Coordinates of C-alpha atoms in Angstrom, one line a residue:
M1205 CA 42.7 7.8 23.0
Q1206 CA 41.9 5.2 25.7
I1207 CA 41.9 1.6 24.8
P1208 CA 41.0 -0.6 27.7
G1209 CA 42.2 -4.2 27.7
R1210 CA 45.3 -5.8 26.4
L1211 CA 46.8 -5.0 23.1
G1212 CA 49.4 -7.2 21.4
E1213 CA 52.8 -5.6 20.7
G1214 CA 53.7 -4.5 17.2
A1215 CA 50.1 -4.4 16.0
S1216 CA 47.9 -1.4 15.1
E1217 CA 44.8 -0.6 17.0
R1218 CA 42.4 -1.6 14.2
Q1219 CA 44.3 -4.7 13.1
I1220 CA 44.7 -6.3 16.5
R1221 CA 42.5 -9.3 17.3
R1222 CA 41.3 -8.3 20.7
P1223 CA 40.7 -10.6 23.6
F1224 CA 37.2 -11.1 25.0
D1225 CA 37.3 -8.3 27.6
S1226 CA 38.8 -5.5 25.4
L1227 CA 37.1 -2.4 24.0
W1228 CA 38.1 0.1 21.4
D1229 CA 36.2 3.4 21.6
G1230 CA 36.9 5.9 18.8
S1231 CA 34.9 8.7 20.4
E1232 CA 37.5 11.4 19.3
M1233 CA 37.1 10.3 15.6
D1234 CA 33.5 9.1 15.5
P1235 CA 31.2 9.5 18.5
L1236 CA 29.4 6.4 17.6
W1237 CA 32.3 4.1 16.8
V1238 CA 32.8 1.3 19.3
E1239 CA 34.5 -2.1 18.8
S1240 CA 35.1 -5.1 21.1
V1241 CA 35.1 -8.8 21.2
L1242 CA 31.9 -10.3 22.6
R1243 CA 30.2 -13.6 22.7
V1244 CA 27.0 -14.8 21.0
G1245 CA 26.2 -18.1 22.6
K1246 CA 29.5 -19.9 23.0
K1247 CA 31.2 -18.3 20.0
R1248 CA 33.4 -15.2 20.0
Y1249 CA 32.6 -12.3 17.7
R1250 CA 34.3 -9.0 16.9
V1251 CA 31.5 -6.5 17.2
I1252 CA 31.7 -3.1 15.5
L1253 CA 29.3 -0.1 15.6
N1254 CA 29.8 2.9 13.4
G1255 CA 27.5 5.6 12.2
L1256 CA 26.2 3.5 9.4
H1257 CA 26.4 -0.2 10.3
F1258 CA 26.3 -2.6 13.3
S1259 CA 28.2 -5.8 12.5
W1260 CA 29.6 -8.8 14.2
T1261 CA 32.2 -11.2 12.7
Q1262 CA 32.8 -14.7 14.1
L1263 CA 36.4 -15.5 15.1
D1264 CA 38.0 -18.9 15.0
K1265 CA 40.5 -20.1 17.6
Q1266 CA 43.3 -18.2 15.8
N1267 CA 41.3 -15.0 15.8
R1268 CA 40.7 -15.2 12.1
D1269 CA 37.6 -13.8 10.6
K1270 CA 34.9 -16.2 9.5
K1271 CA 31.3 -15.1 8.6
T1272 CA 30.1 -11.6 9.1
V1273 CA 26.6 -10.3 9.8
S1274 CA 26.0 -6.6 9.1
V1275 CA 22.9 -4.6 9.7
P1276 CA 22.4 -0.9 8.7
V1277 CA 21.8 1.2 11.8
S1278 CA 18.7 2.5 10.0
E1279 CA 17.3 -1.0 10.3
L1280 CA 17.9 -1.5 14.0
I1281 CA 14.6 -1.7 15.9
G1282 CA 15.7 -1.5 19.5
V1283 CA 18.1 -2.7 22.2
E1284 CA 17.3 -4.2 25.6
E1285 CA 19.4 -4.8 28.6
G1286 CA 19.5 -8.5 29.7
K1287 CA 18.1 -11.5 27.9
A1288 CA 15.0 -10.2 26.1
E1289 CA 12.4 -11.8 23.8
I1290 CA 9.6 -10.0 22.0
Q1291 CA 7.5 -12.8 20.5
P1292 CA 5.2 -14.4 21.2
Q1293 CA 5.2 -11.9 24.1
K1294 CA 7.7 -9.6 25.6
K1295 CA 9.9 -11.2 28.3
V1296 CA 13.1 -9.8 29.8
E1297 CA 15.5 -11.8 32.0
E1298 CA 17.8 -9.6 34.0
S1299 CA 21.5 -10.1 33.5
E1300 CA 24.4 -7.8 34.1
L1301 CA 26.5 -9.2 31.3
H1302 CA 23.9 -9.5 28.5
F1303 CA 22.2 -7.2 26.0
T1304 CA 19.8 -8.0 23.2
V1305 CA 19.7 -6.3 19.8
F1306 CA 16.5 -6.4 17.6
S1307 CA 16.8 -5.6 13.9
V1308 CA 15.1 -6.1 10.6
K1309 CA 15.8 -9.5 9.1
R1310 CA 14.8 -10.5 5.6
G1311 CA 13.2 -13.9 5.6
R1312 CA 11.6 -16.3 3.1
H1313 CA 9.5 -15.2 0.1
G1314 CA 6.1 -14.1 1.1
G1315 CA 4.2 -15.3 -2.0
G1316 CA 4.7 -11.9 -3.7
S1317 CA 7.5 -9.8 -5.2
A1318 CA 9.5 -9.3 -2.0
R1319 CA 10.8 -11.2 1.0
L1320 CA 9.0 -11.1 4.3
W1321 CA 10.6 -8.9 7.0
T1322 CA 11.0 -10.5 10.4
V1323 CA 12.5 -9.5 13.7
G1324 CA 16.1 -10.5 14.1
R1325 CA 17.1 -11.1 17.7
T1326 CA 20.8 -11.4 18.7
Q1327 CA 21.9 -11.8 22.3
F1328 CA 25.4 -10.6 23.2
T1329 CA 27.5 -11.5 26.3
C1330 CA 30.0 -9.0 27.7
S1331 CA 32.8 -9.5 30.1
S1332 CA 31.6 -6.9 32.6
R1333 CA 28.6 -4.8 33.4
D1334 CA 30.5 -1.6 32.4
L1335 CA 31.2 -3.0 29.0
R1336 CA 27.5 -4.0 28.6
D1337 CA 26.3 -0.5 29.7
H1338 CA 28.7 1.1 27.3
W1339 CA 27.4 -0.9 24.3
V1340 CA 23.7 -0.2 25.3
T1341 CA 24.5 3.5 25.5
K1342 CA 26.2 3.6 22.2
L1343 CA 23.5 1.6 20.4
R1344 CA 20.7 3.8 21.8
A1345 CA 22.6 6.9 20.8
A1346 CA 22.9 5.5 17.3
L1347 CA 19.1 4.9 17.2
R1348 CA 18.4 8.5 18.5
E1349 CA 20.4 9.8 15.6
K1350 CA 18.0 8.0 13.2
S1351 CA 15.0 9.1 15.1
G1352 CA 14.5 12.2 12.9
S1353 CA 13.0 10.1 10.2
R1354 CA 11.2 7.7 12.5
P1355 CA 7.7 8.3 13.9
Q1356 CA 7.5 8.8 17.6
R1357 CA 3.7 9.0 17.9
L1358 CA 1.0 7.4 15.7
L1359 CA -2.7 7.5 15.4
V1360 CA -3.9 4.0 14.7
F1361 CA -7.4 3.0 13.4
I1362 CA -8.5 -0.6 13.6
N1363 CA -11.4 -2.0 11.5
P1364 CA -12.7 -4.9 13.6
F1365 CA -15.1 -6.1 10.9
G1366 CA -12.8 -6.3 7.8
G1367 CA -11.4 -9.5 6.3
K1368 CA -11.6 -12.3 8.8
K1369 CA -12.4 -9.9 11.6
R1370 CA -8.9 -10.3 13.1
G1371 CA -7.9 -6.6 13.0
V1372 CA -7.8 -6.2 16.8
Q1373 CA -6.0 -9.5 17.3
I1374 CA -3.4 -8.7 14.7
Y1375 CA -2.7 -5.3 16.3
R1376 CA -2.4 -6.6 19.8
T1377 CA -0.3 -9.7 19.1
L1378 CA 1.9 -8.6 16.2
V1379 CA 2.0 -4.8 15.9
S1380 CA 1.7 -3.3 19.4
P1381 CA 4.7 -5.3 20.9
L1382 CA 7.0 -4.1 18.0
L1383 CA 5.9 -0.4 18.4
E1384 CA 6.6 -0.7 22.2
L1385 CA 10.0 -2.2 21.5
A1386 CA 10.9 0.7 19.2
G1387 CA 9.7 3.3 21.7
I1388 CA 6.7 4.5 19.5
S1389 CA 3.6 5.5 21.3
A1390 CA 0.2 4.9 19.7
H1391 CA -3.3 6.3 20.2
V1392 CA -5.7 3.5 19.1
V1393 CA -9.2 3.9 17.8
V1394 CA -11.3 0.8 17.1
T1395 CA -13.9 2.0 14.5
E1396 CA -17.6 1.3 14.9
R1397 CA -19.0 2.7 11.7
A1398 CA -18.0 3.5 8.1
N1399 CA -16.0 6.7 7.5
Q1400 CA -15.3 7.1 11.3
A1401 CA -11.6 7.2 10.6
R1402 CA -12.0 9.8 7.8
D1403 CA -14.2 12.0 10.0
H1404 CA -11.8 11.8 12.9
I1405 CA -8.8 12.9 10.7
L1406 CA -10.9 15.8 9.3
K1407 CA -12.2 17.1 12.5
K1408 CA -10.0 16.1 15.5
E1409 CA -6.8 17.6 16.7
L1410 CA -3.8 15.9 15.1
T1411 CA -0.9 17.9 16.6
G1412 CA 1.9 15.7 17.7
F1413 CA 1.2 12.8 15.5
D1414 CA 3.8 11.7 13.0
G1415 CA 1.5 9.5 11.0
V1416 CA -1.8 7.7 10.8
V1417 CA -2.0 3.9 10.5
C1418 CA -4.9 1.7 9.4
V1419 CA -5.3 -2.0 10.5
G1420 CA -7.6 -3.2 7.8
G1421 CA -8.1 -3.6 4.0
D1422 CA -8.2 -1.2 1.1
G1423 CA -11.5 0.3 2.3
M1424 CA -9.9 1.3 5.6
F1425 CA -6.9 2.8 3.7
S1426 CA -9.3 4.8 1.5
E1427 CA -10.8 6.4 4.6
L1428 CA -7.4 7.5 5.8
L1429 CA -6.5 8.7 2.3
H1430 CA -9.6 10.9 2.0
G1431 CA -9.2 12.2 5.5
V1432 CA -5.5 13.1 5.2
I1433 CA -5.9 14.8 1.7
G1434 CA -9.1 16.6 2.8
R1435 CA -7.5 17.9 6.0
T1436 CA -4.4 19.1 4.1
Q1437 CA -6.5 21.0 1.5
Q1438 CA -8.7 22.5 4.1
E1439 CA -5.6 23.9 6.0
A1440 CA -4.1 25.1 2.7
G1441 CA -7.4 26.8 1.7
L1442 CA -7.8 24.9 -1.5
S1443 CA -10.9 23.5 -3.1
E1444 CA -10.9 19.7 -3.7
H1445 CA -13.8 20.0 -6.0
D1446 CA -12.1 22.1 -8.7
P1447 CA -10.3 19.6 -11.0
T1448 CA -8.0 22.4 -12.3
V1449 CA -6.5 23.1 -8.8
T1450 CA -3.1 21.7 -8.0
L1451 CA -3.5 20.1 -4.6
Q1452 CA -1.2 20.5 -1.7
P1453 CA 1.0 17.4 -1.0
C1454 CA 0.4 15.9 2.4
N1455 CA 3.0 15.8 5.2
L1456 CA 1.3 13.3 7.4
H1457 CA 2.4 9.8 6.5
I1458 CA 0.0 6.9 6.1
G1459 CA 0.8 3.3 7.3
I1460 CA -1.0 0.2 6.2
I1461 CA -1.2 -3.0 8.3
P1462 CA -2.9 -5.5 6.0
A1463 CA -5.9 -7.2 7.7
G1464 CA -8.7 -7.0 5.1
S1465 CA -10.3 -9.0 2.3
T1466 CA -8.3 -7.1 -0.2
D1467 CA -4.9 -5.4 0.5
C1468 CA -3.9 -4.3 -3.0
V1469 CA -2.3 -1.0 -2.0
C1470 CA -0.1 -2.7 0.6
F1471 CA 0.9 -5.5 -1.8
A1472 CA 1.8 -3.0 -4.6
T1473 CA 3.9 -0.7 -2.4
V1474 CA 5.6 -3.3 -0.1
G1475 CA 5.5 -6.5 -2.2
V1476 CA 3.8 -8.7 0.4
N1477 CA 0.7 -8.7 2.6
D1478 CA 2.3 -9.3 6.0
P1479 CA 1.5 -7.3 9.2
V1480 CA 5.0 -7.7 10.7
T1481 CA 6.7 -6.5 7.4
S1482 CA 4.5 -3.5 7.2
T1483 CA 5.0 -2.7 10.9
L1484 CA 8.8 -2.7 10.5
H1485 CA 8.5 -0.3 7.6
I1486 CA 6.6 2.0 9.8
I1487 CA 9.1 1.7 12.7
I1488 CA 12.2 2.5 10.6
G1489 CA 10.4 5.5 9.0
D1490 CA 10.4 4.4 5.4
S1491 CA 8.8 7.0 3.1
Q1492 CA 7.3 6.2 -0.3
P1493 CA 5.6 9.0 -2.3
L1494 CA 2.4 7.9 -4.0
D1495 CA 0.4 9.4 -6.9
V1496 CA -3.4 9.9 -6.3
C1497 CA -6.1 10.2 -8.9
S1498 CA -9.0 12.5 -8.1
V1499 CA -12.4 11.6 -9.7
H1500 CA -14.8 14.4 -10.5
H1501 CA -18.4 14.7 -11.8
L1502 CA -19.7 18.0 -13.0
N1503 CA -16.9 19.9 -11.2
S1504 CA -17.5 18.1 -7.9
L1505 CA -15.1 15.7 -6.3
V1506 CA -16.5 12.1 -6.1
R1507 CA -13.6 10.1 -4.7
Y1508 CA -9.8 9.7 -4.6
S1509 CA -8.2 6.6 -6.0
V1510 CA -4.7 5.1 -5.8
S1511 CA -5.3 1.6 -7.2
M1512 CA -7.8 1.4 -10.0
V1513 CA -10.9 3.2 -11.5
G1514 CA -12.6 0.6 -13.7
Y1515 CA -15.7 0.6 -15.9
G1516 CA -17.4 -2.3 -17.5
F1517 CA -16.2 -5.8 -16.4
Y1518 CA -14.5 -4.6 -13.2
G1519 CA -17.5 -2.4 -12.2
D1520 CA -19.9 -5.3 -13.0
V1521 CA -17.9 -7.7 -10.8
L1522 CA -18.0 -5.4 -7.9
A1523 CA -21.7 -4.6 -8.2
E1524 CA -22.6 -8.3 -8.4
S1525 CA -20.3 -9.2 -5.5
E1526 CA -22.0 -6.6 -3.2
R1527 CA -25.2 -8.6 -3.6
H1528 CA -23.4 -11.7 -2.2
R1529 CA -21.4 -10.4 0.7
W1530 CA -22.6 -13.3 2.8
M1531 CA -20.4 -15.6 0.7
G1532 CA -17.2 -13.9 2.0
P1533 CA -14.2 -13.6 -0.3
L1534 CA -15.6 -16.4 -2.4
R1535 CA -18.1 -13.8 -3.8
Y1536 CA -15.4 -12.3 -6.0
D1537 CA -14.8 -15.7 -7.7
Y1538 CA -18.5 -16.2 -8.2
S1539 CA -19.2 -12.7 -9.4
G1540 CA -16.2 -12.8 -11.8
C1541 CA -17.4 -16.0 -13.3
M1542 CA -21.0 -14.7 -13.7
M1543 CA -19.9 -11.5 -15.3
Y1544 CA -17.6 -13.3 -17.8
L1545 CA -20.5 -15.6 -18.8
S1546 CA -22.7 -12.6 -19.3
N1547 CA -20.4 -11.4 -22.1
R1548 CA -21.1 -7.7 -21.8
S1549 CA -19.6 -4.7 -23.5
Y1550 CA -20.5 -1.0 -23.3
S1551 CA -20.4 2.0 -25.5
G1552 CA -18.4 5.0 -24.4
V1553 CA -16.3 8.0 -25.4
V1554 CA -12.9 8.1 -23.8
Q1555 CA -10.8 11.2 -23.9
F1556 CA -7.3 11.4 -22.4
L1557 CA -4.4 13.8 -22.0
P1558 CA -1.2 11.8 -22.9
A1559 CA 1.9 12.0 -20.7
D1560 CA 5.3 12.9 -22.1
P1561 CA 6.6 9.7 -23.7
Q1562 CA 10.3 10.7 -23.2
Y1563 CA 10.1 9.8 -19.5
S1564 CA 8.5 6.4 -19.5
S1565 CA 6.1 4.1 -21.4
P1566 CA 3.6 1.4 -20.2
R1567 CA 5.2 -1.0 -22.6
D1568 CA 8.9 -0.4 -21.7
N1569 CA 9.1 -3.6 -19.5
T1570 CA 10.4 -1.7 -16.5
R1571 CA 9.2 -2.3 -13.0
C1572 CA 8.8 0.4 -10.3
L1573 CA 11.1 -0.9 -7.5
S1574 CA 12.6 0.6 -4.4
G1575 CA 14.7 3.6 -5.5
C1576 CA 13.0 3.8 -8.9
R1577 CA 14.9 6.1 -11.3
V1578 CA 11.7 7.2 -13.1
C1579 CA 10.0 8.2 -9.8
S1580 CA 13.2 10.0 -8.6
E1581 CA 13.5 12.0 -11.7
S1582 CA 9.8 12.8 -11.5
T1583 CA 10.3 14.3 -8.0
E1584 CA 12.8 16.8 -9.5
R1585 CA 10.2 17.6 -12.2
L1586 CA 7.2 17.9 -9.8
F1587 CA 9.1 19.9 -7.2
P1588 CA 11.6 21.9 -9.2
Q1589 CA 12.5 24.4 -6.4
S1590 CA 13.0 21.8 -3.7
D1591 CA 16.3 20.7 -2.4
A1592 CA 17.1 17.2 -3.5
S1593 CA 17.9 16.2 0.0
S1594 CA 14.6 17.5 1.4
N1595 CA 11.3 15.8 1.7
A1596 CA 9.2 17.0 -1.3
S1597 CA 6.0 16.8 0.6
S1598 CA 7.0 19.6 3.0
Y1599 CA 7.0 22.3 0.4
S1600 CA 4.3 24.8 0.0
T1601 CA 1.9 25.1 -3.0
S1602 CA 4.0 27.9 -4.6
Q1603 CA 6.9 25.5 -4.8
Y1604 CA 4.8 22.6 -6.1
S1605 CA 4.8 22.6 -9.9
Q1606 CA 2.7 19.9 -11.4
D1607 CA 3.1 19.5 -15.2
S1608 CA -0.3 17.9 -15.5
S1609 CA -2.5 21.0 -16.1
L1610 CA -5.7 20.1 -17.8
S1611 CA -5.2 22.8 -20.4
D1612 CA -1.6 21.8 -21.2
G1613 CA -1.4 19.4 -24.2
D1614 CA -3.8 18.0 -26.8
W1615 CA -6.6 15.7 -25.7
V1616 CA -7.1 12.4 -27.6
S1617 CA -10.6 11.1 -28.1
L1618 CA -11.6 7.5 -28.8
E1619 CA -15.1 6.1 -29.2
G1620 CA -16.4 2.5 -29.4
R1621 CA -17.7 -0.5 -27.4
F1622 CA -15.4 -1.6 -24.6
R1623 CA -15.3 -4.7 -22.4
C1624 CA -13.6 -2.6 -19.8
V1625 CA -12.0 0.8 -19.3
S1626 CA -9.4 1.0 -16.5
L1627 CA -7.2 3.7 -15.1
T1628 CA -4.5 2.8 -12.6
C1629 CA -1.8 4.8 -10.8
M1630 CA 0.2 1.8 -9.8
S1631 CA 0.7 -1.8 -11.0
S1632 CA -2.3 -2.9 -9.0
S1633 CA -0.5 -6.1 -8.3
C1634 CA -2.0 -8.6 -5.8
P1635 CA -1.3 -12.2 -4.8
R1636 CA -3.3 -13.6 -7.7
S1637 CA -1.8 -11.2 -10.2
P1638 CA 1.8 -10.6 -8.9
L1639 CA 2.6 -8.3 -11.9
G1640 CA -0.8 -6.5 -11.8
L1641 CA -3.0 -4.7 -14.3
S1642 CA -0.1 -2.7 -15.7
P1643 CA 3.3 -4.1 -14.7
A1644 CA 5.3 -1.1 -15.8
A1645 CA 3.2 1.5 -14.0
H1646 CA 5.0 3.7 -11.5
L1647 CA 4.0 4.7 -7.9
A1648 CA 5.2 8.3 -8.0
D1649 CA 5.8 9.6 -11.6
G1650 CA 2.6 11.8 -11.8
T1651 CA 1.0 9.6 -14.4
G1652 CA -1.6 6.8 -14.7
D1653 CA -2.0 4.0 -17.2
L1654 CA -5.3 3.9 -19.2
I1655 CA -6.1 0.4 -20.3
L1656 CA -8.8 0.0 -23.0
V1657 CA -10.2 -3.5 -23.8
R1658 CA -12.4 -3.2 -26.8
D1659 CA -15.3 -5.6 -27.5
T1660 CA -14.1 -9.0 -28.5
H1661 CA -15.2 -12.6 -28.5
A1662 CA -15.4 -14.5 -25.1
M1663 CA -12.3 -16.5 -25.6
G1664 CA -10.2 -13.5 -26.5
F1665 CA -11.3 -11.7 -23.3
L1666 CA -10.6 -14.8 -21.3
K1667 CA -7.1 -14.9 -22.7
Y1668 CA -6.6 -11.3 -21.6
L1669 CA -7.8 -12.1 -18.1
H1670 CA -5.6 -15.2 -17.9
R1671 CA -2.5 -13.3 -18.9
H1672 CA -2.7 -11.3 -15.6
T1673 CA -1.7 -14.5 -13.8
N1674 CA 1.4 -15.5 -15.8
T1675 CA 4.3 -13.8 -17.6
E1676 CA 2.6 -13.2 -20.9
D1677 CA 2.1 -9.6 -22.0
Q1678 CA -1.6 -8.8 -21.5
F1679 CA -1.3 -5.8 -23.8
D1680 CA 0.0 -7.8 -26.7
L1681 CA -3.5 -8.5 -28.0
P1682 CA -5.2 -6.8 -31.0
F1683 CA -8.2 -5.6 -29.0
V1684 CA -6.2 -4.1 -26.1
E1685 CA -4.4 -0.8 -25.9
V1686 CA -2.7 1.1 -23.1
H1687 CA -1.7 4.7 -22.8
R1688 CA 0.3 6.6 -20.1
V1689 CA -1.9 9.6 -19.3
R1690 CA -2.3 12.6 -17.0
A1691 CA -6.0 12.9 -17.1
V1692 CA -9.0 11.0 -18.5
R1693 CA -12.6 11.9 -19.3
F1694 CA -15.4 9.3 -19.9
S1695 CA -18.9 9.9 -21.2
L1696 CA -21.7 8.0 -22.9
P1697 CA -22.5 8.6 -26.6
P1698 CA -25.6 10.8 -27.0
G1699 CA -27.7 7.9 -28.3
E1700 CA -26.8 5.8 -25.3
V1701 CA -27.8 8.5 -22.9
E1702 CA -31.3 8.7 -24.4
S1703 CA -31.6 4.9 -24.2
D1704 CA -30.5 4.9 -20.6
E1705 CA -33.1 7.5 -19.8
E1706 CA -35.9 5.3 -21.2
E1707 CA -34.6 2.5 -19.1
K1708 CA -34.7 4.6 -16.0
V1709 CA -38.3 5.5 -16.6
E1710 CA -39.4 1.9 -17.0
E1711 CA -37.6 0.6 -14.0
G1712 CA -37.5 3.6 -11.7
E1713 CA -40.7 3.0 -9.7
K1714 CA -39.8 -0.6 -8.9
G1715 CA -36.2 0.2 -8.0
M1716 CA -37.3 3.1 -5.8
E1717 CA -39.6 1.0 -3.7
E1718 CA -37.2 -1.9 -3.4
G1719 CA -34.2 0.3 -2.8
K1720 CA -36.0 2.0 0.1
V1721 CA -36.9 -1.3 1.7
E1722 CA -33.3 -2.5 1.5
L1723 CA -31.9 0.7 2.9
E1724 CA -34.3 0.8 5.9
G1725 CA -33.5 -2.9 6.7
E1726 CA -29.8 -2.3 6.7
R1727 CA -29.8 0.9 8.8
D1728 CA -30.5 -1.1 11.9
R1729 CA -27.5 -3.5 11.4
P1730 CA -24.6 -3.1 13.9
T1731 CA -21.9 -3.9 11.4
R1732 CA -20.2 -1.6 8.9
R1733 CA -21.9 -0.9 5.6
S1734 CA -19.8 0.0 2.6
V1735 CA -20.5 3.0 0.3
S1736 CA -21.1 0.4 -2.4
Q1737 CA -23.9 -1.3 -0.4
Q1738 CA -25.5 2.1 0.3
H1739 CA -25.2 3.1 -3.4
L1740 CA -26.8 -0.1 -4.6
A1741 CA -29.7 0.4 -2.1
E1742 CA -30.2 4.0 -3.2
R1743 CA -29.6 3.4 -6.9
G1744 CA -33.2 2.4 -7.5
E1745 CA -34.3 5.8 -6.1
E1746 CA -31.6 8.0 -7.7
R1747 CA -31.0 6.2 -11.0
G1748 CA -33.8 3.8 -11.5
M1749 CA -31.6 0.7 -11.8
G1750 CA -34.0 -1.7 -10.2
D1751 CA -32.3 -4.8 -11.6
Y1752 CA -29.7 -4.7 -8.8
R1753 CA -32.3 -5.5 -6.2
K1754 CA -35.2 -7.3 -7.7
K1755 CA -35.9 -11.1 -7.8
K1756 CA -32.9 -12.1 -5.8
K1757 CA -33.9 -15.8 -5.6
R1758 CA -34.2 -16.1 -9.4
D1759 CA -30.9 -14.2 -9.9
F1760 CA -29.0 -16.5 -7.5
L1761 CA -30.2 -19.6 -9.3
C1762 CA -30.0 -18.2 -12.8
G1763 CA -27.4 -15.5 -12.5
P1764 CA -26.9 -12.2 -14.4
C1765 CA -25.9 -14.0 -17.6
C1766 CA -29.6 -14.9 -18.1
S1767 CA -30.9 -11.4 -17.6
R1768 CA -31.1 -8.5 -20.0
A1769 CA -27.8 -6.7 -20.1
P1770 CA -28.0 -3.0 -19.1
S1771 CA -26.9 -0.4 -21.5
V1772 CA -24.5 1.2 -19.0
S1773 CA -22.1 -0.2 -16.4
V1774 CA -20.9 1.3 -13.1
W1775 CA -17.5 2.6 -12.0
N1776 CA -15.4 0.6 -9.6
C1777 CA -13.2 3.0 -7.7
D1778 CA -10.8 1.2 -5.4
G1779 CA -13.5 -1.3 -4.4
E1780 CA -16.4 1.2 -4.1
I1781 CA -19.1 1.9 -6.7
L1782 CA -19.4 5.4 -8.0
P1783 CA -22.9 6.8 -8.5
Y1784 CA -22.0 8.5 -11.8
T1785 CA -21.1 7.4 -15.3
D1786 CA -19.6 10.6 -16.8
I1787 CA -16.4 11.3 -14.9
L1788 CA -13.2 13.2 -15.1
C1789 CA -10.0 11.7 -13.6
R1790 CA -6.8 13.7 -12.9
V1791 CA -3.5 12.3 -11.6
H1792 CA -1.8 14.3 -8.8
G1793 CA 1.9 13.4 -8.6
Q1794 CA 3.2 12.3 -5.2
L1795 CA 0.2 13.7 -3.3
V1796 CA 0.6 11.5 -0.2
R1797 CA 3.4 9.5 1.4
L1798 CA 3.3 6.0 2.8
F1799 CA 5.4 4.2 5.4
A1800 CA 7.0 2.0 2.7
R1801 CA 9.9 1.9 0.4
G1802 CA 8.5 0.2 -2.7
I1803 CA 9.2 -3.3 -3.7
E1804 CA 12.9 -4.3 -3.1
D1805 CA 14.8 -5.4 -6.1
G1806 CA 16.0 -8.9 -6.7
A1807 CA 13.6 -10.5 -4.2
G1808 CA 11.7 -13.4 -5.6
T1809 CA 10.5 -12.0 -8.9
R1810 CA 10.9 -15.5 -10.5
N1811 CA 8.5 -17.1 -8.0
C1812 CA 6.0 -14.3 -8.2
R1813 CA 5.9 -14.1 -12.0
A1814 CA 4.9 -17.8 -12.1
G1815 CA 1.7 -17.1 -10.3
S1816 CA 0.2 -19.4 -7.7
R1817 CA -3.2 -21.1 -7.9
K1818 CA -2.9 -22.0 -4.2
C1819 CA -2.6 -18.4 -3.2
K1820 CA -5.2 -17.4 -0.5
G1821 CA -5.2 -13.7 -1.4
R1822 CA -8.5 -12.4 -2.5
C1823 CA -9.3 -9.4 -4.8
V1824 CA -11.8 -8.2 -7.3
L1825 CA -9.5 -9.3 -10.1
H1826 CA -6.7 -6.8 -9.2
T1827 CA -9.0 -4.1 -7.6

């Protein structure tokens, strides 16, 4: 074993405090092991690289150890020769003695349940060019060993109209330089219409891509979700419309760069809404399985959901907000206030298939964090024939054994009047509600949480809504119940159906005429139109609900609280309105995988649970 440099007599190779120009290369024991004394600024450090960690320890004048910084090799981003900078723009100053290492660095709390990830930059000075080249070679070799789990080529979709219309700027200034530094190539598509990303994934060639990434909000993510799931089922020869079919898990990962009005999915899976943090999760190849809920009507697929399917209050808030899109994010506050003042409740029949209570409960006060035990055990249950060390999403349908068959178990039926009915497959946390709709919900356990808020007085419902912003248990109220379920059916009582039909006849003609006028007027607009906007325009024609479009001037001044309450509400499915009332929802365990790792433990939960009234995040009250 060669050990260049001077070694003190009577000391072992690993114990000796080496001078500045020495190097210890353990290639015969570990091909990646390298150790030497380098400088960072004017201070001396003993720098060590092995197969797992890259660390540097400051030395005092007597060569005694002081503080140590250690970074997992899996969290190294890249290494550049010379003096390099990456932000605000990439700049490299040539130097024969220097190399710069970029790594993941956990910074301050990001207003959520986790710390922001930033780019750590450390510049090392060597005694010779040969020593510098040796370190660069070893570090790049270590990164190549981790490249198996890291993406090499990505398909990126940017929504230029979402949020504050900063999607393109966010990608160019924050995302693209980091991908370039990590050696990841990207094919970028700036979308021009709704569902363009979904159609691209469904129809275009995707060979060679390791993942798809959206730069936008929850609506943009939904497009990628539908495209990836639809493409996977097409290739597997499965029908998405049959609610009894076990869907094929998707191999293509999805990445989310938050740049929309609402970024609930990103917040619930990462812990913060920060483009740099999300980009770093993509670069290092983090993989988080995610449950998906399929929503069906009359044996036909309507939509997929990962966040929330809500009827009653949440549906009314979304429907009202779509009429005031010109208000920007403020429309959610306005619509929420109006819907609360309208004091509405709706009749319905809720049937659900309970999950096995021995695995988890929505009232067990546990949180789904990175490395969640419940989700890990669920992987073994959902993929019983898979190797524990393998990626569950790579297994064929024959090896995929969901325990959520619609015919397995006894259905429970409940009937009454409800303020809201909600089904969520995750906590649905957001900056305004850091713990979410259901704090103990899990990302990948194959179940969802059904939340039923029965009709109650206005102050009681306000107490329920307020508890989402603090540490009080929102389920500890007499009119609220929560169930962990595998499937849910919702329908109107027979009497309500007849009443609704009479309402349609009375209002159908007016709604049809006004709906057509609105739809024709919006077809010529150059900007994107959401499915909800189109549904509200067509609703007068298809369902006769003319009250969504008539007398806008009066409604703006007076508000919906002064108008006659409808007998039925609408469904809010991840921020889109569904055109049906009677639906069937089924939870598919770990159907897709995100470039994420879940919320990291012990990172700011005290701050996030307190809630922040100054938070600038916007959502449809957790949707």
